[in-house]
Every structure is written in structure tokens, then in C-alpha cells.
mmCIF file of C-alpha atoms and ligand atoms in Angstrom:
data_model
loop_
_atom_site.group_PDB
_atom_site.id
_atom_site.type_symbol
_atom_site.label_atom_id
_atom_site.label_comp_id
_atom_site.label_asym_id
_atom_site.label_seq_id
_atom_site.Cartn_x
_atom_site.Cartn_y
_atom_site.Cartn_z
ATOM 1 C CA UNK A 1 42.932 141.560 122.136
ATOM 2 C CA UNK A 2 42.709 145.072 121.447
ATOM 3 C CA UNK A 3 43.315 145.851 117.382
ATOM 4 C CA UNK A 4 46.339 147.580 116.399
ATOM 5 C CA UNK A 5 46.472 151.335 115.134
ATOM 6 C CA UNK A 6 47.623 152.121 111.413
ATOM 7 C CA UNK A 7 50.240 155.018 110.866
ATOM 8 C CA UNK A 8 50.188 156.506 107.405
ATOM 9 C CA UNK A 9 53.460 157.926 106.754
ATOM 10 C CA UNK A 10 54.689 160.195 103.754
ATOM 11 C CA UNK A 11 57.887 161.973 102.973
ATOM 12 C CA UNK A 12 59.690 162.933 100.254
ATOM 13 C CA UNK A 13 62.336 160.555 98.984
ATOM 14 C CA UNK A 14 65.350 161.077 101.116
ATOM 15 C CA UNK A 15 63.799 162.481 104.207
ATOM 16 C CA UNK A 16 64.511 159.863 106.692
ATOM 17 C CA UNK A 17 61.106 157.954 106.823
ATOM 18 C CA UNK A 18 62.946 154.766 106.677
ATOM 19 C CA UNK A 19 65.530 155.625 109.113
ATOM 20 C CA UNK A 20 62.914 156.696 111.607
ATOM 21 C CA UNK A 21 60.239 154.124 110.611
ATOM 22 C CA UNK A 22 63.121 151.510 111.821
ATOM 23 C CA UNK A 23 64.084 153.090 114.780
ATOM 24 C CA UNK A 24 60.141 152.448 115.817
ATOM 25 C CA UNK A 25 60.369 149.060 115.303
ATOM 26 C CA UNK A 26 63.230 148.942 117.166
ATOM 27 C CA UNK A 27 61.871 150.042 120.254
ATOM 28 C CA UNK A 28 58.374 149.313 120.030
ATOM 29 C CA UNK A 29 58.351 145.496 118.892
ATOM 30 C CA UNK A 30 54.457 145.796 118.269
ATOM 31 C CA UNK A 31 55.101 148.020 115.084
ATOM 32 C CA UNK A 32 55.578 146.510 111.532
ATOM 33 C CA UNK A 33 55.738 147.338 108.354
ATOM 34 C CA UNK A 34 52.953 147.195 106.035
ATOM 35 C CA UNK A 35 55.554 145.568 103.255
ATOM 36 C CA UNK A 36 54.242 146.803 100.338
ATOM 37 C CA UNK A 37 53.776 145.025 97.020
ATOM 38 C CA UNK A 38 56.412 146.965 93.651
ATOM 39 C CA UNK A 39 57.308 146.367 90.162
ATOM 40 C CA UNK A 40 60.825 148.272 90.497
ATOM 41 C CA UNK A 41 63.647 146.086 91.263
ATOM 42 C CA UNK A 42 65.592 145.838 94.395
ATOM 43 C CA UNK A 43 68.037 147.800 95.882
ATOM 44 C CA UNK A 44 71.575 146.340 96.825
ATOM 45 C CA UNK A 45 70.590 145.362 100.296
ATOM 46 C CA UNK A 46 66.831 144.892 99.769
ATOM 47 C CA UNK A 47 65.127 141.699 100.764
ATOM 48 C CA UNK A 48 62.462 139.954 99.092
ATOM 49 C CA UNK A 49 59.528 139.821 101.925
ATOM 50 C CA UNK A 50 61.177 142.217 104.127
ATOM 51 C CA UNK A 51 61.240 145.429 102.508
ATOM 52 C CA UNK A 52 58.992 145.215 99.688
ATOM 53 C CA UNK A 53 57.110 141.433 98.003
ATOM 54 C CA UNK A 54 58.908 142.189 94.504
ATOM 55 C CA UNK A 55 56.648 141.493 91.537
ATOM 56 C CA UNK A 56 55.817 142.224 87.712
ATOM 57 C CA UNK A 57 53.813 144.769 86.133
ATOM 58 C CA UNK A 58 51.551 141.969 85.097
ATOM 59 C CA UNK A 59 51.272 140.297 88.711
ATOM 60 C CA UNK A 60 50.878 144.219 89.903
ATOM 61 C CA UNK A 61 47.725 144.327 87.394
ATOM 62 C CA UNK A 62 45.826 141.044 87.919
ATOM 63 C CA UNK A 63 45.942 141.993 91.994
ATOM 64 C CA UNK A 64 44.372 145.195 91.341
ATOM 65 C CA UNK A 65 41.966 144.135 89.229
ATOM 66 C CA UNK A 66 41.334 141.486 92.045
ATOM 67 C CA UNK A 67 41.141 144.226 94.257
ATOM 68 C CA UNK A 68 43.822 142.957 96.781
ATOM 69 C CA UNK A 69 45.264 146.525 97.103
ATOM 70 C CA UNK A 70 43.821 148.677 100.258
ATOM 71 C CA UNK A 71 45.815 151.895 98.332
ATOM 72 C CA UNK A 72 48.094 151.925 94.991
ATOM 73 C CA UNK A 73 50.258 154.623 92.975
ATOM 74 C CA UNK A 74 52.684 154.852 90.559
ATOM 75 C CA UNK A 75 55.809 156.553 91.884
ATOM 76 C CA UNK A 76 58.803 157.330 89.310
ATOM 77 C CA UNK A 77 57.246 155.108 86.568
ATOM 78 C CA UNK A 78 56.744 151.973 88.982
ATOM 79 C CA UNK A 79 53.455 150.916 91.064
ATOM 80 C CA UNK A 80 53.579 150.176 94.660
ATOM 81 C CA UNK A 81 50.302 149.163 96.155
ATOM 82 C CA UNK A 82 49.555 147.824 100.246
ATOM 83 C CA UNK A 83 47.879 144.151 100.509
ATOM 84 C CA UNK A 84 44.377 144.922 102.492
ATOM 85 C CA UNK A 85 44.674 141.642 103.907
ATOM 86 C CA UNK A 86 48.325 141.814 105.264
ATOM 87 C CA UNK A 87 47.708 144.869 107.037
ATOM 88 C CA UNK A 88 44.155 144.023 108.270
ATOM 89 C CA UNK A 89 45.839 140.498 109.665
ATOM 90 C CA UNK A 90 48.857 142.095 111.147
ATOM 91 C CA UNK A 91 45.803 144.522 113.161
ATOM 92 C CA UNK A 92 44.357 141.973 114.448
ATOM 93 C CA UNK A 93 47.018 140.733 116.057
ATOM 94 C CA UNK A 94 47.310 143.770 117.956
ATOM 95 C CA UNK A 95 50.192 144.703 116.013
ATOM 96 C CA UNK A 96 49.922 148.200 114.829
ATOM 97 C CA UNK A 97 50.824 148.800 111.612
ATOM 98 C CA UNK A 98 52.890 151.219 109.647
ATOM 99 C CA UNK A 99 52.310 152.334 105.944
ATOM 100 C CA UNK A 100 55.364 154.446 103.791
ATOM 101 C CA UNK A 101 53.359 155.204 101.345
ATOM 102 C CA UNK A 102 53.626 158.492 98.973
ATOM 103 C CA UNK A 103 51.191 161.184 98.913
ATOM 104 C CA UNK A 104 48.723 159.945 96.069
ATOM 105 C CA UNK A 105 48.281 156.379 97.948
ATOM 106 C CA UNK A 106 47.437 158.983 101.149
ATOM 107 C CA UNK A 107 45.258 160.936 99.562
ATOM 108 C CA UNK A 108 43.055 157.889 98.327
ATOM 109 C CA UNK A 109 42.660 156.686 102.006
ATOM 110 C CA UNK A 110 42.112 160.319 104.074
ATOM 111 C CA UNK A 111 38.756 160.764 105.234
ATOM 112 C CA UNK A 112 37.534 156.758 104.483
ATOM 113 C CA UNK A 113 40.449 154.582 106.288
ATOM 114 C CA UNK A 114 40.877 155.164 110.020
ATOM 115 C CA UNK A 115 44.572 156.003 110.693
ATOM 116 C CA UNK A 116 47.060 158.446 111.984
ATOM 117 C CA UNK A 117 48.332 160.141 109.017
ATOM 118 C CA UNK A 118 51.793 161.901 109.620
ATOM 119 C CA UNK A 119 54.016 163.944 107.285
ATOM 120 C CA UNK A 120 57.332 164.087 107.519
ATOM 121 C CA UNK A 121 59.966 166.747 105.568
ATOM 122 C CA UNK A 122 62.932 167.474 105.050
ATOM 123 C CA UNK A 123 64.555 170.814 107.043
ATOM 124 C CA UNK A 124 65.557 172.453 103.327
ATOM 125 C CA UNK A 125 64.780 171.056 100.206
ATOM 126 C CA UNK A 126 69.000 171.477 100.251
ATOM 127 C CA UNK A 127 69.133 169.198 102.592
ATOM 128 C CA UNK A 128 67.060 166.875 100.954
ATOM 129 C CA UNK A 129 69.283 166.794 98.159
ATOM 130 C CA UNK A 130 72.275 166.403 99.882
ATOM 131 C CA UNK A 131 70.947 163.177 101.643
ATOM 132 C CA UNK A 132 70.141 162.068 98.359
ATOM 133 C CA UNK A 133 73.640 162.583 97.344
ATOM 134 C CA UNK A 134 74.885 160.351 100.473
ATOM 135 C CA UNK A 135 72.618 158.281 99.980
ATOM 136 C CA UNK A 136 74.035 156.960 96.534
ATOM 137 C CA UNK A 137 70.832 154.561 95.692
ATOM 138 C CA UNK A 138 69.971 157.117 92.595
ATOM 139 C CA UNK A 139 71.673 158.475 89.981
ATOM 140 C CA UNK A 140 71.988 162.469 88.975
ATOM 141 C CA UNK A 141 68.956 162.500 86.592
ATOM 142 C CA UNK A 142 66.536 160.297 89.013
ATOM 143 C CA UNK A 143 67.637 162.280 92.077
ATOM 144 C CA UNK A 144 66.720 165.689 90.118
ATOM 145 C CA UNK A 145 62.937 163.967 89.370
ATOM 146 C CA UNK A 146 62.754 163.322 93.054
ATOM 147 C CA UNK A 147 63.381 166.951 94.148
ATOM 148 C CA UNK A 148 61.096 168.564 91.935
ATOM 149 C CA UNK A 149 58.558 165.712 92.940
ATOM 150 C CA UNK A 150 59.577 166.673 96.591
ATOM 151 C CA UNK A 151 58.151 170.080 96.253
ATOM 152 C CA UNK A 152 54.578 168.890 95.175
ATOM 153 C CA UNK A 153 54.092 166.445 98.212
ATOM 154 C CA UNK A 154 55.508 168.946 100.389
ATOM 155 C CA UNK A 155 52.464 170.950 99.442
ATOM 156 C CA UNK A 156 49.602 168.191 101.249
ATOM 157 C CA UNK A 157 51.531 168.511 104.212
ATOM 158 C CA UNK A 158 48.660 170.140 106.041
ATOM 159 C CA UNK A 159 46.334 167.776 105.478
ATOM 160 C CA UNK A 160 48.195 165.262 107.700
ATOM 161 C CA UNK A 161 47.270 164.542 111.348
ATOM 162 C CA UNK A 162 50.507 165.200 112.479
ATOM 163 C CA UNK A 163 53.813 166.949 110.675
ATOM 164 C CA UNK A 164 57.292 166.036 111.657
ATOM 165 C CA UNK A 165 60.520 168.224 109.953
ATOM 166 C CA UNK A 166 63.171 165.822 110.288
ATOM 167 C CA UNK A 167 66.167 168.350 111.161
ATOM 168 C CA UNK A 168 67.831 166.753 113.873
ATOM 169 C CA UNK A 169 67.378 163.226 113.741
ATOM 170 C CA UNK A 170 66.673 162.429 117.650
ATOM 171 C CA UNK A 171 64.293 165.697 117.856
ATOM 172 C CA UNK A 172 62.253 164.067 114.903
ATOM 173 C CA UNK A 173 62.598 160.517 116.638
ATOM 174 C CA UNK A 174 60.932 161.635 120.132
ATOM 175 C CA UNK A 175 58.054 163.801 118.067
ATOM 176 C CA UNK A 176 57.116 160.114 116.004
ATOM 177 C CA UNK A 177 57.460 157.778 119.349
ATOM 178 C CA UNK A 178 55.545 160.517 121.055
ATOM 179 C CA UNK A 179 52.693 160.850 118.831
ATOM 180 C CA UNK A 180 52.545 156.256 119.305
ATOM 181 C CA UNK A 181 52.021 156.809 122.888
ATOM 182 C CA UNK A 182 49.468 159.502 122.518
ATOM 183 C CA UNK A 183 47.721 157.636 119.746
ATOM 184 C CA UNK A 184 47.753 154.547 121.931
ATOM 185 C CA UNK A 185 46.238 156.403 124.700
ATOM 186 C CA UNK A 186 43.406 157.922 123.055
ATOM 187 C CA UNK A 187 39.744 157.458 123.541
ATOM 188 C CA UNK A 188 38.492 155.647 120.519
HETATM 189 P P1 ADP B 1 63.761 157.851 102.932
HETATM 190 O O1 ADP B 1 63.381 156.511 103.458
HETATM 191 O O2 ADP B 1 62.832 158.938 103.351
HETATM 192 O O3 ADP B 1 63.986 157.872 101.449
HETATM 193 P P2 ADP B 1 66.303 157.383 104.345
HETATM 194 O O4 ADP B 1 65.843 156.938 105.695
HETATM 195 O O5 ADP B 1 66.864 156.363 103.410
HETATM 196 O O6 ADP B 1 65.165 158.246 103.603
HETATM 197 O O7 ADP B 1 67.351 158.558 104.603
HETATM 198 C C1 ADP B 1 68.051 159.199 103.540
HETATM 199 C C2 ADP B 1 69.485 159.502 103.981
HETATM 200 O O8 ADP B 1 69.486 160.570 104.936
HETATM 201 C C3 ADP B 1 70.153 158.298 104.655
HETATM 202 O O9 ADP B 1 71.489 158.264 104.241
HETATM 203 C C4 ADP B 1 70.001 158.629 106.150
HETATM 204 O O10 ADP B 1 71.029 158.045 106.915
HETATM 205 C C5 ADP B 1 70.088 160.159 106.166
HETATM 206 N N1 ADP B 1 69.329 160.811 107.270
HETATM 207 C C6 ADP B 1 68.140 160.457 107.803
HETATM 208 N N2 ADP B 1 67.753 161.337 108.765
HETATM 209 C C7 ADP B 1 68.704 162.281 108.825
HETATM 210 C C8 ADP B 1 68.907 163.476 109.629
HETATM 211 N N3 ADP B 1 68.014 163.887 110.540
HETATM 212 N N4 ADP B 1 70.025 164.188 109.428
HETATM 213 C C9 ADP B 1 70.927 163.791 108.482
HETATM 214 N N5 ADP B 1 70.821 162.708 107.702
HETATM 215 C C10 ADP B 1 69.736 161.948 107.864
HETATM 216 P P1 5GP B 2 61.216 153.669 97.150
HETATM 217 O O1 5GP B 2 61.263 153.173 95.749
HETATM 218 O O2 5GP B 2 62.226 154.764 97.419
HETATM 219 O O3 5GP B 2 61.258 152.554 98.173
HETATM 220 O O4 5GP B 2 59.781 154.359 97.349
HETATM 221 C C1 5GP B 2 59.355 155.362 96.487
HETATM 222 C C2 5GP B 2 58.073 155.948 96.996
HETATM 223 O O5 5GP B 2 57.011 155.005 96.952
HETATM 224 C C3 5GP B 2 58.130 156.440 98.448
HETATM 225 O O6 5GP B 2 57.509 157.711 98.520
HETATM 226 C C4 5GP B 2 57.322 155.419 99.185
HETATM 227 O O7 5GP B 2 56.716 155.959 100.339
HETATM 228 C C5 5GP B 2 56.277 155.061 98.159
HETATM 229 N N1 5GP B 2 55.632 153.782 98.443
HETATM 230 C C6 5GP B 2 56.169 152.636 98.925
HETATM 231 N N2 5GP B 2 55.246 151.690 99.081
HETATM 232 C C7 5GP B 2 54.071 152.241 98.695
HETATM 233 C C8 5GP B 2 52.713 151.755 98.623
HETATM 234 O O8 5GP B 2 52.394 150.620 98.948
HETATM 235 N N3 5GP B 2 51.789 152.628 98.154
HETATM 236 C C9 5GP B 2 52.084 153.902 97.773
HETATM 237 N N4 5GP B 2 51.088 154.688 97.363
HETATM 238 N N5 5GP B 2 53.335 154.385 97.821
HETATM 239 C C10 5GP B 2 54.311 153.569 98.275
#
């Protein structure tokens, strides 16, 4: 079977990763989710195992000293790390595999892990807020932290593969499904 690809993706909070990240699944049912490993707690309609394995900042500790984490970062005062194993499994499977990870877990893995790295951003940083606002998972003070972050990451976008403004939500859903089909169509 042939191995599955890894997509790194980053955006700022409130861009629409997640919203675009799930219309891939959607259509291409040999994409998941890298399901990352956190010490914040979850959201309303989070599950345990599905969006994130929720665990302490002790658990979070002993696995990196046991080196279980391919990537980790601490985002807004919490860690989040990916499980080498889970996505190295899910690859062999032939399942390609996509990582949401910020732009200090990127930066670790660019130029030693073989991916597809891909930036998305928001049109305005405007916009960004206002999603944020509609949103309604954050609260004044933690949505300001994420703007100002916002600007920073926005910064690496040039050292991504690929970059994706996420304006119009259909024009940034046919650049990420296109770059799947090119990626699985390239000579490795
Ligand atoms: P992220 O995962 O990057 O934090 P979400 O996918 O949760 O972002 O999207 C943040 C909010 O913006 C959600 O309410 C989502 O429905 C909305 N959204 C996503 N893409 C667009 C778009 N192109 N135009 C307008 N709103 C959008
Ligand atoms: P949220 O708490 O909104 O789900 O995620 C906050 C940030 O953490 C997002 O930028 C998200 O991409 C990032 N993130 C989620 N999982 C991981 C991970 O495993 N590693 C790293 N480095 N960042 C992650």
C-alpha cells in the first residue's frame, strides 16, 4: 500500500483551518486528523478522542520526556503536542494525515519531517477578529492575545509550501483540495 502524505497546517486562531480541515475529510475519506494531545480543557462541543486526547500538565510532561511527541508548543499558556506514533500508524495505512498545528510546532519540523506545509490567513486581521467575535469560544481579553499573536505567525507565512487567504470560503476550499490532488500526484 502506498504511505499516506502529511499536511502541516497553520493559521491564526479564527481563520477557518478547522472549517476547511473538515470539509477535507468530508470529501476525501482518506484524510484524518492527527488528534493532537492538550492540557486546556474542552470546548462545549469538543470530544474526548475526536478533537483533541485531553490530558494534564503532568501526563503532557512524562510523554515528552518519553519522547512520544513528533512536535510540541505551548499556545496561550497550554501545551499541545502530536503522538509520532498515531500519525506514523495512520500513514501507513495509506491514510494521509493532517496536522493543525501553530507556527512554533511548524517551525520545529520544516526542513527534517517530510510534509506539505500550508499557511492559511485570514483576508484582514479585521476579519479575523470579527470571526472571533462570532465565534463566541473566547472571551474579550483572550480574543485580544490571539490577534496580536495573529500578527507574529502571519509573519512565517513564506516559509510554507503553499499559502491559502481564506476570503471566500469556497475559493479557499478548491485552493486546499487542489493542492491534495497535486500532492498526490507528484513524483516522490
Ligand atoms: P480556526 O479553526 O482557524 O480557529 P474556525 O474554523 O473555527 O477557525 O472558524 C472561525 C469562525 O469563522 C467560525 O465561526 C467559521 O464558521 C467562520 N469562517 C470560517 N471561514 C470563513 C470564511 N471564509 N468567511 C467567513 N467566516 C468564516
Ligand atoms: P485551539 O486551542 O484553538 O484548539 O488551538 C490553539 C492553537 O494550538 C492552534 O493554533 C492550533 O493549531 C495549535 N495546535 C493544536 N494542536 C497542536 C499540536 O499538536 N502542536 C502544536 N504545535 N500546535 C497545536
Amino acid at each position: 500500500m502506498k504511505r499516506g502524505l502529511v499536511f502541516v497546517i497553520s493559521a491564526p486562531a479564527g481563520t477557518g483551518k478547522t472549517t476547511l480541515v473538515k470539509m477535507l475529510k468530508d470529501e476525501f475519506h482518506n484524510v484524518v486528523d492527527s488528534i493532537s494531545f492538550t492540557t486546556r480543557s474542552p470546548r462545549p462541543n469538543e470530544v474526548e478522542g475526536r478533537d483533541y486526547n485531553f490530558i494534564t500538565k503532568d501526563e503532557f510532561k512524562k510523554k515528552i520526556k518519553e519522547g512520544e511527541f513528533l512536535e510540541y508548543a505551548e499556545v496561550f499558556d497550554q501545551y499541545y503536542g502530536t503522538s509520532r506514533k498515531y500519525v506514523e500508524s495512520q500513514q501507513e495505512k495509506g491514510k494521509h494525515v493532517v496536522m493543525v498545528i501553530d507556527t512554533q510546532g511548524a517551525m520545529q519540523l520544516m526542513g527534517k519531517f517530510d510534509a506539505i506545509y500550508i499557511f492559511i490567513s485570514p483576508p484582514t486581521l479585521e476579519e479575523l477578529m470579527a470571526r472571533l467575535y462570532r465565534r463566541k469560544s473566547e472571551d474579550e481579553e483572550a480574543i485580544r492575545t490571539r490577534l496580536s499573536w495573529a500578527e507574529k505567525e502571519m509573519a512565517l507565512a513564506p516559509k510554507y509550501n503553499y499559502h491559502i487567504v481564506n476570503d471566500n470560503l469556497k475559493v479557499a476550499y478548491d485552493a486546499l483540495r487542489s493542492i491534495l490532488i497535486a500532492e498526490e500526484h507528484r513524483n516522490r
